[in-house]
Amino acid sequence: VFEIIFAGMADDFSSAKLPRLMEVISELRPSQNDSQLLPPWIAVLSRAYDVSSQVDPEETFQKLPEVFDLVAGFFTASSHNIRVSAAECLISFMANCVPGTVLLEPSVYDEKVFEKLAKAATNLLSVKYQSAWMEVFRVLAAMFDSFKWRSDPLLADIVKT
């Protein structure tokens, strides 16, 4: 159902409704450890940001640190399925929501977003997320791929730690 909705949101006419749809999806967040509802909800959130990045890549990139922190919080879940879903979502964010324009000609705001994402990535290496380190390392690899040459110095602390 959501796939059809998001496919329709990709055009210019319907894209005005996308921010409200994303807000509603965020409000419908299930419980932190609901292993039945949380993985599909994370998948829907991932798809929503994918479509949003096609419609308005710059705005979606600006929202990335907030949603990154939200999804990264699921790495503390006891359910392996939730942790894997969170990792897949964050990998999708890195692949789809970092436009080439912010890599080539970043504004001051874009630099701040990169710094926030790098700090969030470094925080994923804390003991708090130890049970999810396999997933964390996959996300960090995706960040290096996505940030390309901007990985140095932004993500340098990750390999120093």
mmCIF file of C-alpha atoms in Angstrom:
data_model
loop_
_atom_site.group_PDB
_atom_site.id
_atom_site.type_symbol
_atom_site.label_atom_id
_atom_site.label_comp_id
_atom_site.label_asym_id
_atom_site.label_seq_id
_atom_site.Cartn_x
_atom_site.Cartn_y
_atom_site.Cartn_z
ATOM 1 C CA VAL A 1 0.000 0.000 0.000
ATOM 2 C CA PHE A 2 2.723 2.464 0.967
ATOM 3 C CA GLU A 3 4.720 1.616 -2.163
ATOM 4 C CA ILE A 4 1.796 2.786 -4.326
ATOM 5 C CA ILE A 5 1.374 5.937 -2.234
ATOM 6 C CA PHE A 6 5.085 6.793 -2.477
ATOM 7 C CA ALA A 7 5.154 6.091 -6.216
ATOM 8 C CA GLY A 8 2.367 8.640 -6.628
ATOM 9 C CA MET A 9 4.188 11.180 -4.455
ATOM 10 C CA ALA A 10 7.198 11.340 -6.755
ATOM 11 C CA ASP A 11 5.484 13.681 -9.224
ATOM 12 C CA ASP A 12 5.426 17.460 -8.750
ATOM 13 C CA PHE A 13 1.674 17.695 -8.218
ATOM 14 C CA SER A 14 1.463 15.228 -5.324
ATOM 15 C CA SER A 15 4.847 16.021 -3.803
ATOM 16 C CA ALA A 16 3.338 18.914 -1.813
ATOM 17 C CA LYS A 17 1.573 16.315 0.340
ATOM 18 C CA LEU A 18 4.777 14.383 1.055
ATOM 19 C CA PRO A 19 5.938 16.390 4.126
ATOM 20 C CA ARG A 20 2.584 15.825 5.844
ATOM 21 C CA LEU A 21 2.663 12.118 4.976
ATOM 22 C CA MET A 22 6.179 11.825 6.436
ATOM 23 C CA GLU A 23 5.043 13.621 9.583
ATOM 24 C CA VAL A 24 2.141 11.191 10.001
ATOM 25 C CA ILE A 25 4.421 8.203 9.462
ATOM 26 C CA SER A 26 6.780 9.518 12.146
ATOM 27 C CA GLU A 27 3.878 9.972 14.566
ATOM 28 C CA LEU A 28 2.768 6.370 14.028
ATOM 29 C CA ARG A 29 6.031 4.990 15.426
ATOM 30 C CA PRO A 30 5.483 1.696 17.240
ATOM 31 C CA SER A 31 7.006 0.759 20.582
ATOM 32 C CA GLN A 32 10.822 0.605 20.775
ATOM 33 C CA ASN A 33 10.895 -3.194 21.114
ATOM 34 C CA ASP A 34 7.857 -4.226 19.043
ATOM 35 C CA SER A 35 9.539 -6.814 16.823
ATOM 36 C CA GLN A 36 6.383 -7.255 14.718
ATOM 37 C CA LEU A 37 5.568 -3.644 13.830
ATOM 38 C CA LEU A 38 8.884 -1.835 14.074
ATOM 39 C CA PRO A 39 10.758 -3.447 11.129
ATOM 40 C CA PRO A 40 7.968 -2.676 8.614
ATOM 41 C CA TRP A 41 7.614 0.838 10.034
ATOM 42 C CA ILE A 42 11.360 1.391 9.592
ATOM 43 C CA ALA A 43 11.088 0.137 5.997
ATOM 44 C CA VAL A 44 8.240 2.587 5.301
ATOM 45 C CA LEU A 45 10.271 5.431 6.836
ATOM 46 C CA SER A 46 13.222 4.475 4.654
ATOM 47 C CA ARG A 47 11.080 4.494 1.518
ATOM 48 C CA ALA A 48 9.538 7.842 2.497
ATOM 49 C CA TYR A 49 12.954 9.472 2.734
ATOM 50 C CA ASP A 50 13.983 7.848 -0.545
ATOM 51 C CA VAL A 51 11.015 9.479 -2.309
ATOM 52 C CA SER A 52 11.589 12.747 -0.453
ATOM 53 C CA SER A 53 15.200 12.817 -1.636
ATOM 54 C CA GLN A 54 13.981 12.472 -5.234
ATOM 55 C CA VAL A 55 11.508 15.353 -4.827
ATOM 56 C CA ASP A 56 13.629 17.741 -2.715
ATOM 57 C CA PRO A 57 17.171 16.420 -2.209
ATOM 58 C CA GLU A 58 18.547 19.458 -0.364
ATOM 59 C CA GLU A 59 15.710 19.636 2.171
ATOM 60 C CA THR A 60 15.846 15.888 2.789
ATOM 61 C CA PHE A 61 19.593 16.093 3.389
ATOM 62 C CA GLN A 62 19.038 18.848 5.973
ATOM 63 C CA LYS A 63 16.630 16.553 7.887
ATOM 64 C CA LEU A 64 19.012 13.610 7.817
ATOM 65 C CA PRO A 65 20.775 14.058 11.210
ATOM 66 C CA GLU A 66 17.478 14.065 13.110
ATOM 67 C CA VAL A 67 16.082 10.962 11.428
ATOM 68 C CA PHE A 68 19.502 9.273 11.557
ATOM 69 C CA ASP A 69 19.532 9.653 15.346
ATOM 70 C CA LEU A 70 15.953 8.377 15.562
ATOM 71 C CA VAL A 71 16.696 5.201 13.602
ATOM 72 C CA ALA A 72 20.124 4.671 15.194
ATOM 73 C CA GLY A 73 18.363 4.497 18.559
ATOM 74 C CA PHE A 74 16.882 1.177 17.464
ATOM 75 C CA PHE A 75 20.348 -0.395 17.628
ATOM 76 C CA THR A 76 19.745 -0.803 21.356
ATOM 77 C CA ALA A 77 16.736 -3.073 20.736
ATOM 78 C CA SER A 78 16.970 -6.640 21.962
ATOM 79 C CA SER A 79 15.501 -7.993 18.713
ATOM 80 C CA HIS A 80 18.006 -8.824 15.986
ATOM 81 C CA ASN A 81 15.355 -8.108 13.322
ATOM 82 C CA ILE A 82 14.871 -4.566 14.595
ATOM 83 C CA ARG A 83 18.619 -3.916 14.577
ATOM 84 C CA VAL A 84 18.971 -5.284 11.028
ATOM 85 C CA SER A 85 16.018 -3.176 9.840
ATOM 86 C CA ALA A 86 17.556 -0.077 11.421
ATOM 87 C CA ALA A 87 20.868 -0.783 9.693
ATOM 88 C CA GLU A 88 19.197 -1.285 6.316
ATOM 89 C CA CYS A 89 17.312 1.977 6.765
ATOM 90 C CA LEU A 90 20.451 3.945 7.644
ATOM 91 C CA ILE A 91 22.312 2.394 4.713
ATOM 92 C CA SER A 92 19.430 3.449 2.477
ATOM 93 C CA PHE A 93 19.609 6.987 3.867
ATOM 94 C CA MET A 94 23.309 7.160 3.037
ATOM 95 C CA ALA A 95 22.789 5.779 -0.465
ATOM 96 C CA ASN A 96 19.746 7.885 -1.364
ATOM 97 C CA CYS A 97 19.696 11.053 0.729
ATOM 98 C CA VAL A 98 23.176 12.507 0.231
ATOM 99 C CA PRO A 99 22.920 14.423 -3.058
ATOM 100 C CA GLY A 100 25.966 14.961 -5.217
ATOM 101 C CA THR A 101 25.532 18.719 -5.022
ATOM 102 C CA VAL A 102 26.302 18.761 -1.295
ATOM 103 C CA LEU A 103 29.454 16.756 -1.935
ATOM 104 C CA LEU A 104 30.666 19.013 -4.737
ATOM 105 C CA GLU A 105 29.596 22.430 -3.458
ATOM 106 C CA PRO A 106 28.470 22.227 0.169
ATOM 107 C CA SER A 107 26.991 25.262 1.840
ATOM 108 C CA VAL A 108 27.797 26.159 5.438
ATOM 109 C CA TYR A 109 24.574 24.383 6.449
ATOM 110 C CA ASP A 110 25.555 21.297 4.481
ATOM 111 C CA GLU A 111 28.912 21.212 6.293
ATOM 112 C CA LYS A 112 27.047 21.321 9.618
ATOM 113 C CA VAL A 113 24.877 18.389 8.502
ATOM 114 C CA PHE A 114 27.980 16.406 7.575
ATOM 115 C CA GLU A 115 29.487 17.182 10.983
ATOM 116 C CA LYS A 116 26.328 16.078 12.819
ATOM 117 C CA LEU A 117 26.196 12.835 10.840
ATOM 118 C CA ALA A 118 29.877 12.175 11.526
ATOM 119 C CA LYS A 119 29.360 12.758 15.253
ATOM 120 C CA ALA A 120 26.350 10.421 15.255
ATOM 121 C CA ALA A 121 28.408 7.803 13.426
ATOM 122 C CA THR A 122 31.229 8.057 15.955
ATOM 123 C CA ASN A 123 28.716 7.675 18.787
ATOM 124 C CA LEU A 124 27.580 4.368 17.278
ATOM 125 C CA LEU A 125 30.917 2.893 18.363
ATOM 126 C CA SER A 126 30.067 3.293 22.043
ATOM 127 C CA VAL A 127 29.497 0.306 24.296
ATOM 128 C CA LYS A 128 25.804 1.189 24.336
ATOM 129 C CA TYR A 129 25.490 -0.272 20.824
ATOM 130 C CA GLN A 130 27.819 -3.234 21.362
ATOM 131 C CA SER A 131 25.136 -5.815 20.572
ATOM 132 C CA ALA A 132 24.629 -4.169 17.176
ATOM 133 C CA TRP A 133 28.227 -3.597 16.159
ATOM 134 C CA MET A 134 27.970 -5.858 13.096
ATOM 135 C CA GLU A 135 25.123 -3.679 11.829
ATOM 136 C CA VAL A 136 26.926 -0.499 12.925
ATOM 137 C CA PHE A 137 29.987 -1.418 10.862
ATOM 138 C CA ARG A 138 27.806 -1.920 7.786
ATOM 139 C CA VAL A 139 26.302 1.552 8.319
ATOM 140 C CA LEU A 140 29.749 3.097 8.779
ATOM 141 C CA ALA A 141 30.942 1.469 5.550
ATOM 142 C CA ALA A 142 27.919 2.960 3.761
ATOM 143 C CA MET A 143 28.798 6.375 5.190
ATOM 144 C CA PHE A 144 32.346 6.146 3.835
ATOM 145 C CA ASP A 145 30.913 5.191 0.435
ATOM 146 C CA SER A 146 28.396 8.020 0.504
ATOM 147 C CA PHE A 147 30.685 10.772 1.800
ATOM 148 C CA LYS A 148 33.419 9.815 -0.701
ATOM 149 C CA TRP A 149 36.415 12.182 -0.369
ATOM 150 C CA ARG A 150 34.630 14.144 2.352
ATOM 151 C CA SER A 151 35.100 11.121 4.625
ATOM 152 C CA ASP A 152 38.493 12.557 5.462
ATOM 153 C CA PRO A 153 38.541 14.346 7.882
ATOM 154 C CA LEU A 154 34.833 13.970 8.799
ATOM 155 C CA LEU A 155 34.945 10.243 9.554
ATOM 156 C CA ALA A 156 38.601 10.061 10.588
ATOM 157 C CA ASP A 157 37.693 9.573 14.262
ATOM 158 C CA ILE A 158 35.865 6.360 13.376
ATOM 159 C CA VAL A 159 39.022 4.667 12.170
ATOM 160 C CA LYS A 160 41.096 6.130 15.003
ATOM 161 C CA THR A 161 38.803 4.717 17.677
#
